[in-house]
Short mmCIF file of C-alpha atoms in Angstrom, two decimals:
data_model
loop_
_atom_site.label_atom_id
_atom_site.label_comp_id
_atom_site.label_asym_id
_atom_site.label_seq_id
_atom_site.Cartn_x
_atom_site.Cartn_y
_atom_site.Cartn_z
CA UNK A 451 -8.84 12.41 155.46
CA UNK A 452 -5.25 11.07 154.18
CA UNK A 453 -3.10 13.92 152.30
CA UNK A 454 -3.67 13.43 148.69
CA UNK A 455 -1.53 14.99 145.43
CA UNK A 456 -2.69 15.97 142.28
CA UNK A 457 -0.20 16.69 139.21
CA UNK A 458 1.35 16.80 135.83
CA UNK A 459 2.68 13.92 134.40
CA UNK A 460 3.79 13.06 130.47
CA UNK A 461 2.01 15.60 128.59
CA UNK A 462 -0.29 16.36 130.89
CA UNK A 463 -1.61 13.76 132.08
CA UNK A 464 -3.37 14.14 135.85
CA UNK A 465 -2.09 11.69 138.29
CA UNK A 466 -3.53 11.40 141.13
CA UNK A 467 -1.69 9.77 144.67
CA UNK A 468 -3.58 9.27 147.49
CA UNK A 469 -2.50 5.88 150.52
CA UNK A 470 0.59 5.76 148.31
CA UNK A 471 -1.37 4.37 145.53
CA UNK A 472 -1.91 6.16 141.69
CA UNK A 473 -4.40 6.50 139.21
CA UNK A 474 -4.02 7.80 136.27
CA UNK A 475 -7.14 10.09 134.85
CA UNK A 476 -6.16 11.21 131.53
CA UNK A 477 -6.30 14.24 129.46
CA UNK A 478 -3.50 16.75 128.82
CA UNK A 479 -4.55 19.83 131.21
CA UNK A 480 -3.03 21.36 134.91
CA UNK A 481 -5.20 20.48 138.05
CA UNK A 482 -5.11 21.61 141.63
CA UNK A 483 -7.08 20.02 144.93
CA UNK A 484 -10.10 21.02 147.25
CA UNK A 485 -13.34 21.19 147.92
CA UNK A 486 -15.25 22.74 145.12
CA UNK A 487 -19.20 21.35 145.00
CA UNK A 488 -18.67 18.90 147.99
CA UNK A 489 -17.04 19.42 151.14
CA UNK A 490 -17.15 15.27 151.87
CA UNK A 491 -14.22 14.50 149.75
CA UNK A 492 -11.21 15.99 148.57
CA UNK A 493 -11.52 17.23 144.93
CA UNK A 494 -9.05 17.61 141.73
CA UNK A 495 -10.14 20.50 139.42
CA UNK A 496 -8.69 19.60 135.77
CA UNK A 497 -8.16 23.40 134.05
CA UNK A 498 -7.29 23.72 130.56
CA UNK A 499 -4.00 24.69 128.96
CA UNK A 500 -4.86 23.58 125.41
CA UNK A 501 -7.33 21.11 123.79
CA UNK A 502 -4.08 19.49 120.92
CA UNK A 503 -1.00 20.13 120.22
CA UNK A 504 -0.24 23.85 118.88
CA UNK A 505 -4.12 24.81 118.94
CA UNK A 506 -3.76 28.05 121.07
CA UNK A 507 -7.55 29.18 119.88
CA UNK A 508 -9.82 26.47 120.83
CA UNK A 509 -11.51 26.47 124.36
CA UNK A 510 -11.32 23.18 126.38
CA UNK A 511 -13.05 21.75 129.10
CA UNK A 512 -12.73 22.35 132.97
CA UNK A 513 -13.35 19.16 134.90
CA UNK A 514 -14.23 18.28 138.46
CA UNK A 515 -13.06 14.78 139.43
CA UNK A 516 -14.83 13.42 142.75
CA UNK A 517 -13.67 9.98 144.55
CA UNK A 518 -15.99 7.28 145.00
CA UNK A 519 -14.79 5.08 147.79
CA UNK A 520 -16.16 1.59 148.55
CA UNK A 521 -16.86 -0.35 152.13
CA UNK A 522 -13.32 0.70 153.56
CA UNK A 523 -12.72 4.34 152.60
CA UNK A 524 -9.24 4.15 154.37
CA UNK A 525 -8.03 1.88 151.61
CA UNK A 526 -8.68 4.78 149.35
CA UNK A 527 -10.91 5.82 146.04
CA UNK A 528 -12.01 3.08 143.98
CA UNK A 529 -12.67 5.31 141.47
CA UNK A 530 -13.24 8.92 140.34
CA UNK A 531 -15.91 10.26 139.13
CA UNK A 532 -16.06 13.02 135.97
CA UNK A 533 -18.04 16.13 135.88
CA UNK A 534 -17.64 19.16 133.09
CA UNK A 535 -17.62 22.13 135.10
CA UNK A 536 -17.08 24.59 132.25
CA UNK A 537 -17.13 22.91 128.54
CA UNK A 538 -15.86 25.88 125.86
CA UNK A 539 -15.68 28.93 128.30
CA UNK A 540 -11.62 29.12 128.81
CA UNK A 541 -8.02 28.67 126.77
CA UNK A 542 -4.23 29.13 127.88
CA UNK A 543 -5.42 28.65 131.74
CA UNK A 544 -1.57 28.49 133.08
CA UNK A 545 -1.70 28.85 136.46
CA UNK A 546 -4.59 29.10 139.38
CA UNK A 547 -4.93 29.64 143.15
CA UNK A 548 -7.57 27.80 145.57
CA UNK A 549 -9.38 30.06 147.92
CA UNK A 550 -10.15 28.32 150.25
CA UNK A 551 -13.70 27.94 152.22
CA UNK A 552 -14.82 31.35 150.49
CA UNK A 553 -17.84 29.84 149.38
CA UNK A 554 -20.15 28.41 152.13
CA UNK A 555 -17.71 26.11 153.33
CA UNK A 556 -16.45 25.37 149.72
CA UNK A 557 -13.74 26.44 147.49
CA UNK A 558 -13.44 29.25 144.76
CA UNK A 559 -10.86 29.57 142.25
CA UNK A 560 -9.00 32.25 140.70
CA UNK A 561 -7.01 31.41 137.22
CA UNK A 562 -4.63 32.85 134.93
CA UNK A 563 -5.63 33.21 131.84
CA UNK A 564 -6.53 34.06 127.75
CA UNK A 565 -9.71 35.66 129.48
CA UNK A 566 -7.38 37.45 131.88
CA UNK A 567 -7.69 36.60 135.98
CA UNK A 568 -11.35 34.96 135.89
CA UNK A 569 -12.90 33.55 139.37
CA UNK A 570 -14.70 30.40 138.87
CA UNK A 571 -17.22 28.70 141.54
CA UNK A 572 -19.91 26.58 142.67
CA UNK A 573 -23.46 28.27 143.14
CA UNK A 574 -25.46 26.01 145.96
CA UNK A 575 -28.46 27.13 145.30
CA UNK A 576 -28.95 26.97 141.61
CA UNK A 577 -26.20 24.02 141.85
CA UNK A 578 -24.63 25.19 138.04
CA UNK A 579 -20.80 26.35 137.91
CA UNK A 580 -20.22 30.62 137.94
CA UNK A 581 -17.83 32.54 136.60
CA UNK A 582 -16.46 36.15 136.77
CA UNK A 583 -13.61 38.01 134.47
CA UNK A 584 -12.44 39.95 137.36
CA UNK A 585 -9.67 41.79 135.14
CA UNK A 586 -8.72 40.99 131.08
CA UNK A 587 -5.15 41.62 131.70
CA UNK A 588 -2.61 42.26 128.89
CA UNK A 589 -4.61 43.39 125.66
CA UNK A 590 -4.55 41.57 122.52
CA UNK A 591 -1.87 43.26 120.54
CA UNK A 592 -1.08 42.43 116.75
CA UNK A 593 -0.01 39.37 115.53
CA UNK A 594 0.90 38.22 119.16
CA UNK A 595 -1.60 35.08 120.17
CA UNK A 596 -0.77 35.43 123.81
CA UNK A 597 -2.61 38.45 126.13
CA UNK A 598 -4.82 38.28 128.66
CA UNK A 599 -2.67 36.52 132.47
CA UNK A 600 0.03 33.92 132.84
CA UNK A 601 -0.40 33.41 136.71
CA UNK A 602 -2.38 35.07 139.34
CA UNK A 603 -2.06 35.19 143.28
CA UNK A 604 -3.67 36.72 145.87
CA UNK A 605 -1.79 39.51 148.69
CA UNK A 606 -2.94 40.01 151.98
CA UNK A 607 -3.70 43.73 152.98
CA UNK A 608 -4.33 44.32 156.12
CA UNK A 609 -6.96 42.28 157.63
CA UNK A 610 -8.44 41.80 154.03
CA UNK A 611 -6.85 38.36 153.09
CA UNK A 612 -7.83 39.22 148.93
CA UNK A 613 -6.04 42.80 149.37
CA UNK A 614 -4.90 42.91 146.21
CA UNK A 615 -4.54 40.76 143.10
CA UNK A 616 -0.95 39.95 141.67
CA UNK A 617 0.03 38.76 138.33
CA UNK A 618 2.53 38.13 135.28
CA UNK A 619 1.04 38.98 131.42
CA UNK A 620 0.20 37.33 129.38
CA UNK A 621 1.22 33.38 128.63
CA UNK A 622 4.90 33.67 129.47
CA UNK A 623 4.82 37.33 129.14
CA UNK A 624 7.35 39.97 130.21
CA UNK A 625 4.59 42.22 132.12
CA UNK A 626 4.08 42.42 135.78
CA UNK A 627 0.68 43.90 137.30
CA UNK A 628 -1.49 44.04 140.26
CA UNK A 629 -5.46 44.56 140.30
CA UNK A 630 -6.22 47.09 143.30
CA UNK A 631 -9.36 47.86 144.98
CA UNK A 632 -11.24 50.48 144.66
CA UNK A 633 -12.76 52.71 146.43
CA UNK A 634 -16.28 51.36 148.30
CA UNK A 635 -14.84 47.41 147.30
CA UNK A 636 -15.91 45.25 149.87
CA UNK A 637 -12.91 43.02 151.85
CA UNK A 638 -12.19 39.61 150.97
CA UNK A 639 -13.77 36.73 148.25
CA UNK A 640 -16.60 38.63 147.63
CA UNK A 641 -14.85 41.49 145.99
CA UNK A 642 -14.07 38.95 143.38
CA UNK A 643 -17.31 38.82 141.94
CA UNK A 644 -17.57 42.14 140.50
CA UNK A 645 -15.10 43.12 138.10
CA UNK A 646 -15.99 47.08 138.97
CA UNK A 647 -14.45 46.67 141.92
CA UNK A 648 -11.49 46.47 140.40
CA UNK A 649 -8.21 48.40 138.68
CA UNK A 650 -5.42 47.19 137.09
CA UNK A 651 -1.80 48.78 136.97
CA UNK A 652 1.46 47.85 135.49
CA UNK A 653 4.27 47.57 138.27
CA UNK A 654 6.64 45.87 136.07
CA UNK A 655 7.85 45.63 132.17
CA UNK A 656 11.04 42.96 131.50
CA UNK A 657 11.15 44.08 127.88
CA UNK A 658 10.01 42.99 124.24
CA UNK A 659 9.51 39.63 123.76
CA UNK A 660 10.87 37.39 121.10
CA UNK A 661 10.30 36.79 117.47
CA UNK A 662 8.08 33.65 119.47
CA UNK A 663 6.50 36.22 121.36
CA UNK A 664 7.91 34.35 124.42
CA UNK A 665 8.95 36.43 127.19
CA UNK A 666 11.05 35.37 130.79
CA UNK A 667 7.73 35.02 133.58
CA UNK A 668 6.67 32.13 134.15
CA UNK A 669 5.26 32.28 137.88
CA UNK A 670 4.25 34.18 140.93
CA UNK A 671 3.45 33.52 144.78
CA UNK A 672 2.29 35.55 147.96
CA UNK A 673 5.11 36.28 150.17
CA UNK A 674 5.87 38.03 153.55
CA UNK A 675 8.98 40.21 152.99
CA UNK A 676 8.12 42.30 155.86
CA UNK A 677 8.16 40.38 159.18
CA UNK A 678 5.91 43.26 160.81
CA UNK A 679 4.60 44.34 157.68
CA UNK A 680 0.64 44.32 157.07
CA UNK A 681 1.17 44.10 153.66
CA UNK A 682 2.55 41.10 151.47
CA UNK A 683 4.51 40.92 149.33
CA UNK A 684 4.82 39.25 146.33
CA UNK A 685 7.77 37.18 144.24
CA UNK A 686 7.88 36.26 140.36
CA UNK A 687 10.04 33.18 138.31
CA UNK A 688 11.80 34.79 135.54
CA UNK A 689 12.74 31.76 133.30
CA UNK A 690 16.21 33.98 131.49
CA UNK A 691 14.59 34.87 128.07
CA UNK A 692 16.26 36.45 126.12
CA UNK A 693 19.52 34.30 127.32
CA UNK A 694 22.48 36.66 128.00
CA UNK A 695 19.77 39.36 129.71
CA UNK A 696 20.87 38.84 133.36
CA UNK A 697 18.33 41.19 134.26
CA UNK A 698 15.45 39.07 133.24
CA UNK A 699 16.41 35.49 135.06
CA UNK A 700 15.69 34.69 137.95
CA UNK A 701 13.76 35.61 141.67
CA UNK A 702 12.34 39.12 142.53
CA UNK A 703 10.50 40.39 144.93
CA UNK A 704 8.11 43.56 144.84
CA UNK A 705 7.29 44.57 147.95
CA UNK A 706 4.56 47.71 148.15
CA UNK A 707 5.11 51.05 148.86
CA UNK A 708 1.79 52.22 147.40
CA UNK A 709 -0.10 49.71 146.16
CA UNK A 710 -2.67 52.19 145.05
CA UNK A 711 0.11 54.16 142.57
CA UNK A 712 1.50 50.84 141.82
CA UNK A 713 5.12 52.03 143.90
CA UNK A 714 6.78 48.51 145.07
CA UNK A 715 10.41 47.98 145.94
CA UNK A 716 12.05 45.28 143.48
CA UNK A 717 14.20 43.26 145.44
CA UNK A 718 16.30 40.24 143.32
CA UNK A 719 16.43 37.42 145.45
CA UNK A 720 18.84 34.88 143.02
CA UNK A 721 20.11 35.34 139.09
CA UNK A 722 19.48 31.95 138.22
CA UNK A 723 16.95 30.06 135.94
CA UNK A 724 13.30 30.31 137.81
CA UNK A 725 10.33 28.32 136.68
CA UNK A 726 8.38 27.99 139.51
CA UNK A 727 8.45 28.75 143.27
CA UNK A 728 7.54 27.83 146.49
CA UNK A 729 7.59 29.80 149.53
CA UNK A 730 8.00 28.46 153.78
CA UNK A 731 10.56 28.04 156.26
CA UNK A 732 12.20 24.57 154.85
CA UNK A 733 14.86 24.52 157.93
CA UNK A 734 12.75 24.91 161.00
CA UNK A 735 15.96 24.91 163.23
CA UNK A 736 16.96 28.01 161.81
CA UNK A 737 14.25 29.74 163.32
CA UNK A 738 11.12 31.48 161.86
CA UNK A 739 12.61 32.69 159.37
CA UNK A 740 11.25 32.52 155.14
CA UNK A 741 12.57 30.48 152.66
CA UNK A 742 12.30 31.04 148.45
CA UNK A 743 13.04 27.77 146.63
CA UNK A 744 12.87 27.90 142.60
CA UNK A 745 13.50 25.40 140.38
CA UNK A 746 15.21 26.00 136.88
CA UNK A 747 12.78 26.12 134.20
CA UNK A 748 14.56 23.23 131.46
CA UNK A 749 11.91 22.06 128.83
CA UNK A 750 14.12 20.64 125.77
CA UNK A 751 12.83 22.03 123.30
CA UNK A 752 11.38 25.06 124.09
CA UNK A 753 13.69 26.69 126.29
CA UNK A 754 16.83 25.65 128.55
CA UNK A 755 18.35 28.60 128.96
CA UNK A 756 21.97 28.59 130.61
CA UNK A 757 21.65 27.29 133.50
CA UNK A 758 20.97 23.19 133.99
CA UNK A 759 18.02 22.17 135.88
CA UNK A 760 18.25 22.35 139.92
CA UNK A 761 16.57 23.47 143.00
CA UNK A 762 18.22 26.12 145.16
CA UNK A 763 16.67 27.88 148.51
CA UNK A 764 17.50 31.28 149.50
CA UNK A 765 16.65 32.73 152.95
CA UNK A 766 14.95 35.84 152.57
CA UNK A 767 16.32 39.12 154.76
CA UNK A 768 14.14 42.12 154.10
CA UNK A 769 14.31 43.64 157.74
CA UNK A 770 16.62 41.41 159.03
CA UNK A 771 18.59 42.72 161.75
CA UNK A 772 22.01 40.62 160.09
CA UNK A 773 23.86 41.47 156.57
CA UNK A 774 23.18 38.93 154.28
CA UNK A 775 24.74 37.98 150.90
CA UNK A 776 23.94 36.80 147.91
CA UNK A 777 24.60 35.79 144.68
CA UNK A 778 24.18 38.69 141.38
CA UNK A 779 25.15 37.60 138.33
CA UNK A 780 28.72 37.77 138.39
CA UNK A 781 28.74 39.98 141.66
CA UNK A 782 28.06 39.99 145.40
CA UNK A 783 24.98 41.35 146.75
CA UNK A 784 25.00 42.77 150.35
CA UNK A 785 22.00 43.47 151.76
CA UNK A 786 22.12 45.71 154.62
CA UNK A 787 19.53 46.17 157.65
CA UNK A 788 18.97 49.82 158.17
CA UNK A 789 21.05 51.22 161.51
CA UNK A 790 18.04 52.33 162.85
CA UNK A 791 16.71 48.64 163.66
CA UNK A 792 19.83 47.40 164.86
CA UNK A 793 20.17 47.47 168.61
CA UNK A 794 21.22 50.26 170.73
CA UNK A 795 25.28 49.21 172.09
CA UNK A 796 24.89 46.56 169.69
CA UNK A 797 26.21 46.84 166.01
CA UNK A 798 26.35 44.43 162.67
CA UNK A 799 29.26 43.17 160.63
CA UNK A 800 30.45 41.23 157.93
CA UNK A 801 33.56 40.85 156.15
CA UNK A 802 33.88 39.72 152.80
CA UNK A 803 37.12 41.30 150.92
CA UNK A 804 40.54 40.75 151.31
CA UNK A 805 41.98 43.34 149.03
CA UNK A 806 46.04 44.16 148.95
CA UNK A 807 46.18 43.04 152.26
CA UNK A 808 43.37 44.54 153.95
CA UNK A 809 40.57 43.15 155.06
CA UNK A 810 37.00 45.05 153.94
CA UNK A 811 34.33 44.85 156.94
CA UNK A 812 30.81 46.54 156.48
CA UNK A 813 29.51 47.72 159.44
CA UNK A 814 26.44 48.90 160.11
CA UNK A 815 25.98 50.71 163.58
CA UNK A 816 22.76 51.64 165.32
CA UNK A 817 22.28 55.84 165.81
CA UNK A 818 24.41 57.19 168.98
CA UNK A 819 26.27 53.17 168.24
CA UNK A 820 29.97 53.05 169.48
CA UNK A 821 32.21 51.11 167.28
CA UNK A 822 36.32 50.17 168.34
CA UNK A 823 38.89 50.20 165.55
CA UNK A 824 42.35 48.72 166.01
CA UNK A 825 45.42 50.36 165.22
CA UNK A 826 46.35 51.26 161.66
CA UNK A 827 42.54 50.37 160.45
CA UNK A 828 40.98 52.52 157.74
CA UNK A 829 37.49 53.47 157.46
CA UNK A 830 35.17 54.64 154.19
CA UNK A 831 31.46 56.35 155.27
CA UNK A 832 28.90 55.09 152.99
CA UNK A 833 25.63 56.22 155.30
CA UNK A 834 25.45 58.55 158.41
CA UNK A 835 23.42 61.70 158.47
CA UNK A 836 26.47 62.32 161.49
CA UNK A 837 29.58 60.47 161.29
CA UNK A 838 31.50 61.01 164.74
CA UNK A 839 34.98 59.57 165.62
CA UNK A 840 36.34 60.01 168.88
CA UNK A 841 40.32 59.67 169.71
CA UNK A 842 40.97 57.21 173.21
CA UNK A 843 41.95 60.04 175.90
CA UNK A 844 45.68 60.11 175.84
CA UNK A 845 45.95 63.03 178.62
CA UNK A 846 42.97 64.78 180.78
CA UNK A 847 40.87 66.00 178.95
CA UNK A 848 42.00 65.35 175.06
CA UNK A 849 38.82 64.32 172.70
CA UNK A 850 39.69 64.94 169.12
CA UNK A 851 36.65 64.92 167.17
CA UNK A 852 35.73 64.44 163.23
CA UNK A 853 32.44 65.01 161.38
CA UNK A 854 31.13 63.68 158.40
CA UNK A 855 28.33 64.31 156.30
CA UNK A 856 26.04 62.22 153.58
CA UNK A 857 23.41 64.33 153.82
CA UNK A 858 21.31 61.14 154.67
CA UNK A 859 22.15 59.58 150.68
CA UNK A 860 24.06 56.32 150.06
CA UNK A 861 27.60 57.10 148.72
CA UNK A 862 29.16 54.45 147.30
CA UNK A 863 32.95 55.77 147.72
CA UNK A 864 32.12 57.02 151.13
CA UNK A 865 31.80 60.39 152.01
CA UNK A 866 34.10 62.94 150.07
CA UNK A 867 35.94 65.80 151.53
CA UNK A 868 35.76 69.49 150.94
CA UNK A 869 36.82 70.38 147.46
CA UNK A 870 40.71 71.72 147.11
CA UNK A 871 40.95 69.34 150.48
CA UNK A 872 42.16 66.00 151.63
CA UNK A 873 41.59 63.86 154.56
CA UNK A 874 43.19 60.54 155.59
CA UNK A 875 41.72 57.57 156.01
CA UNK A 876 42.45 56.58 159.17
CA UNK A 877 40.41 56.46 162.32
CA UNK A 878 40.70 57.04 165.76
CA UNK A 879 40.46 53.88 167.92
CA UNK A 880 36.90 54.51 168.94
CA UNK A 881 34.00 55.94 167.10
CA UNK A 882 30.27 57.64 167.34
CA UNK A 883 27.19 57.08 165.27
CA UNK A 884 25.53 60.12 164.35
CA UNK A 885 21.39 60.30 165.01
CA UNK A 886 20.59 58.14 162.39
CA UNK A 887 23.78 55.70 162.62
CA UNK A 888 26.27 55.12 160.03
CA UNK A 889 27.14 52.21 157.68
CA UNK A 890 30.97 52.16 156.60
CA UNK A 891 33.73 49.89 155.12
CA UNK A 892 36.23 48.76 157.81
CA UNK A 893 39.53 48.60 155.81
CA UNK A 894 41.92 46.03 158.56
CA UNK A 895 45.71 46.10 157.90
CA UNK A 896 46.49 41.96 157.77
CA UNK A 897 50.27 41.46 159.44
CA UNK A 898 51.93 38.70 156.93
CA UNK A 899 49.54 40.53 153.67
CA UNK A 900 52.10 41.95 151.54
CA UNK A 901 51.20 45.99 151.83
CA UNK A 902 52.20 47.85 148.20
CA UNK A 903 53.44 49.19 146.57
CA UNK A 904 52.27 48.18 143.54
CA UNK A 905 53.17 48.84 139.86
CA UNK A 906 50.76 47.25 138.12
CA UNK A 907 47.04 46.25 139.04
CA UNK A 908 47.70 42.54 138.30
CA UNK A 909 50.10 42.37 141.85
CA UNK A 910 46.73 43.32 143.62
CA UNK A 911 45.59 40.40 145.61
CA UNK A 912 41.78 40.21 146.00
CA UNK A 913 40.31 37.21 147.91
CA UNK A 914 36.94 36.09 148.58
CA UNK A 915 36.41 36.29 152.19
CA UNK A 916 32.66 36.05 152.94
CA UNK A 917 32.26 33.77 156.06
CA UNK A 918 30.30 30.55 155.57
CA UNK A 919 26.90 30.89 157.44
CA UNK A 920 23.24 31.03 157.00
CA UNK A 921 23.67 34.93 156.12
CA UNK A 922 25.62 34.40 153.28
CA UNK A 923 24.40 32.07 150.18
CA UNK A 924 26.65 29.49 148.93
CA UNK A 925 27.19 31.45 145.17
CA UNK A 926 27.32 34.39 147.36
CA UNK A 927 31.26 32.00 148.52
CA UNK A 928 32.10 30.87 145.60
CA UNK A 929 32.44 33.97 143.85
CA UNK A 930 35.29 35.25 142.71
CA UNK A 931 35.92 38.93 143.22
CA UNK A 932 38.57 40.52 140.86
CA UNK A 933 40.06 43.55 141.66
CA UNK A 934 39.53 45.14 138.24
CA UNK A 935 38.02 48.73 136.81
CA UNK A 936 34.23 49.80 136.72
CA UNK A 937 34.13 50.41 133.39
CA UNK A 938 34.63 46.59 132.80
CA UNK A 939 31.32 45.85 134.08
CA UNK A 940 28.31 44.77 132.53
CA UNK A 941 26.45 47.23 134.38
CA UNK A 942 28.98 50.26 133.80
CA UNK A 943 28.14 50.32 130.22
CA UNK A 944 24.46 50.05 129.88
CA UNK A 945 23.33 53.87 130.49
#
């Protein structure tokens, strides 16, 4: 069977491409492909958004298109039969996830719309379509015409492919929720046929909607952030509404910490407007790495934001052994591997800034690891339960030690000396980390660069020194890194 592509064209028209031929089926809708009522042919399931312009209340039919072949199937279908799965049950379906081979050789579908999260399937025995509302999503509130759900995906937990459900609520809303299984719920897709097995937990809220009841959330996908984890994460696409709120724009991943209590670790992947996300390894030559591709949300007359339409690809680096750098609004975000995952007798480092004639490099050492400095190098410790620095032996038996402790906390300025005391940042030429490893900034004097003194801040030179490699995003390398006071930054004045 040749590949089939079904998509929405102008005004939502279904366009089916097969063998390079185009078939237009008509009517405004979203659509997906799968085996819904037969395993013999790929079918197209057409899902309602609205039945007509500006009608947010009337239901629209869910349609199934099945190909009809002539004497030579290799030439593609000669026509498509149309059947009505549901005539008047659903409104504002904005997203759908195909659950492959979950219905005795057929596919079921999980949709997100005004009715909430709904499972659709064809019952072979009765030869009729059935549905079950798994969860009603965001409750109706005041004059807001949007409630229920707007996007949906299922995520794996251990061996259970339907471990939990991630959803954005409601239609272009601002609430991120998950549906988790209650104790005693069965594994697999059968649990979706009984709403009593599920509990809704809100895990994120991007604030108030605008006057048109529009928020920023548009799409959600499953993603394996932690390669060794038995829990699948998910990523969300944020359009950037309202304009001027950087935290409401870009792509975030949500990694489970405790699903039952709704505890997820949220990480921003890109700060550019995102309407849709695709997850795969787009560059196989770089190894088994996972990439997130996102495309700007840009719909003239509705929402365009500040970013022109473009596609960008970001490589996921969580639990990687490398330090990576991403652009985050006007700044650069450095993602650091835990010292505990760095192999013994190794370290990881990333130069990122030249300031006042000194190169600043971020270094991660494993537990009890060692690192060699050049003469006149300085250090700022930012993590390390104990950080031991040893001088090279200058005479038999002479070893000097200095111990810094951060008590396991992350200190952005490094570890401060004791009250009413001072300590030099210069270090011996060999240092050793403690039992938990260490993270520190290395300050390296650059020959030929002016080292001061400076009379004004404007005299201090500042350059981006990020390298050109696969762990550093192009927009991070292009970022300017001015030497300014923290109090001038947006995040320093947001409470």
